[in-house]
GROMACS .gro file of C-alpha atoms in nm:
model
   73
    1MET     CA    1   7.594  -9.570  -3.835
    2GLY     CA    2   7.810  -9.674  -3.557
    3SER     CA    3   8.090  -9.498  -3.728
    4ILE     CA    4   7.924  -9.183  -3.776
    5ALA     CA    5   7.795  -9.195  -3.460
    6LEU     CA    6   8.137  -9.236  -3.285
    7GLY     CA    7   8.249  -8.940  -3.555
    8ALA     CA    8   7.984  -8.710  -3.403
    9ALA     CA    9   8.094  -8.798  -3.057
   10VAL     CA   10   8.412  -8.704  -3.101
   11ALA     CA   11   8.355  -8.356  -3.241
   12VAL     CA   12   8.103  -8.230  -2.929
   13LEU     CA   13   8.410  -8.296  -2.697
   14THR     CA   14   8.564  -8.007  -2.796
   15GLY     CA   15   8.268  -7.845  -2.582
   16ALA     CA   16   8.484  -8.039  -2.299
   17GLY     CA   17   8.807  -7.843  -2.404
   18ALA     CA   18   8.602  -7.559  -2.380
   19GLY     CA   19   8.444  -7.624  -2.050
   20VAL     CA   20   8.762  -7.655  -1.862
   21GLY     CA   21   8.955  -7.381  -2.088
   22ILE     CA   22   8.703  -7.166  -1.965
   23GLY     CA   23   8.653  -7.236  -1.614
   24VAL     CA   24   9.106  -7.225  -1.625
   25ALA     CA   25   9.035  -6.831  -1.751
   26THR     CA   26   8.788  -6.774  -1.483
   27SER     CA   27   9.041  -6.852  -1.197
   28LYS     CA   28   9.307  -6.667  -1.330
   29ALA     CA   29   9.096  -6.400  -1.414
   30ALA     CA   30   8.972  -6.407  -1.056
   31GLU     CA   31   9.309  -6.438  -0.836
   32ALA     CA   32   9.479  -6.187  -1.105
   33ILE     CA   33   9.152  -5.943  -0.995
   34ALA     CA   34   9.259  -6.046  -0.570
   35ARG     CA   35   9.630  -5.941  -0.629
   36GLN     CA   36   9.552  -5.593  -0.826
   37PRO     CA   37   9.210  -5.464  -0.806
   38GLU     CA   38   9.258  -5.156  -0.975
   39ALA     CA   39   9.341  -5.394  -1.337
   40LYS     CA   40   8.966  -5.558  -1.333
   41GLY     CA   41   8.833  -5.390  -1.613
   42ASP     CA   42   9.131  -5.477  -1.847
   43ILE     CA   43   9.118  -5.830  -1.717
   44ASN     CA   44   8.746  -5.834  -1.749
   45LYS     CA   45   8.784  -5.724  -2.105
   46ALA     CA   46   9.047  -6.042  -2.163
   47LEU     CA   47   8.872  -6.264  -1.969
   48LEU     CA   48   8.593  -6.215  -2.238
   49LEU     CA   49   8.727  -6.231  -2.509
   50GLY     CA   50   8.930  -6.564  -2.413
   51CYS     CA   51   8.631  -6.670  -2.306
   52ALA     CA   52   8.439  -6.614  -2.630
   53LEU     CA   53   8.759  -6.758  -2.816
   54ALA     CA   54   8.664  -7.093  -2.655
   55GLU     CA   55   8.271  -7.137  -2.677
   56ALA     CA   56   8.345  -7.064  -3.025
   57THR     CA   57   8.598  -7.431  -3.053
   58ALA     CA   58   8.290  -7.583  -2.861
   59ILE     CA   59   8.043  -7.408  -3.126
   60TYR     CA   60   8.222  -7.491  -3.454
   61GLY     CA   61   8.196  -7.903  -3.266
   62PHE     CA   62   7.886  -7.890  -3.272
   63VAL     CA   63   7.817  -7.823  -3.590
   64ILE     CA   64   8.055  -8.044  -3.756
   65ALA     CA   65   7.813  -8.318  -3.528
   66ILE     CA   66   7.529  -8.190  -3.716
   67LEU     CA   67   7.705  -8.182  -4.020
   68ILE     CA   68   7.844  -8.558  -3.981
   69ILE     CA   69   7.529  -8.703  -3.848
   70PHE     CA   70   7.272  -8.573  -4.107
   71LEU     CA   71   7.486  -8.546  -4.427
   72LEU     CA   72   7.641  -8.907  -4.394
   73LYS     CA   73   7.330  -9.122  -4.321
   0.00000   0.00000   0.00000
């Protein structure tokens, strides 16, 4: 049972990576908008796409953790 919990915990750690990635992307987007305000629309589009992809990895990790917990009992 301990190894199942450890495996699920490692799978959920993808959320931390996604959080860091979204934070870095947001800070860089804010810097880019501050430097070139006229490109705000294009920067926001790229930021939202990147955040969606980063969040998808966190969701995949969560789904894998749930599968580990409930299917490997």
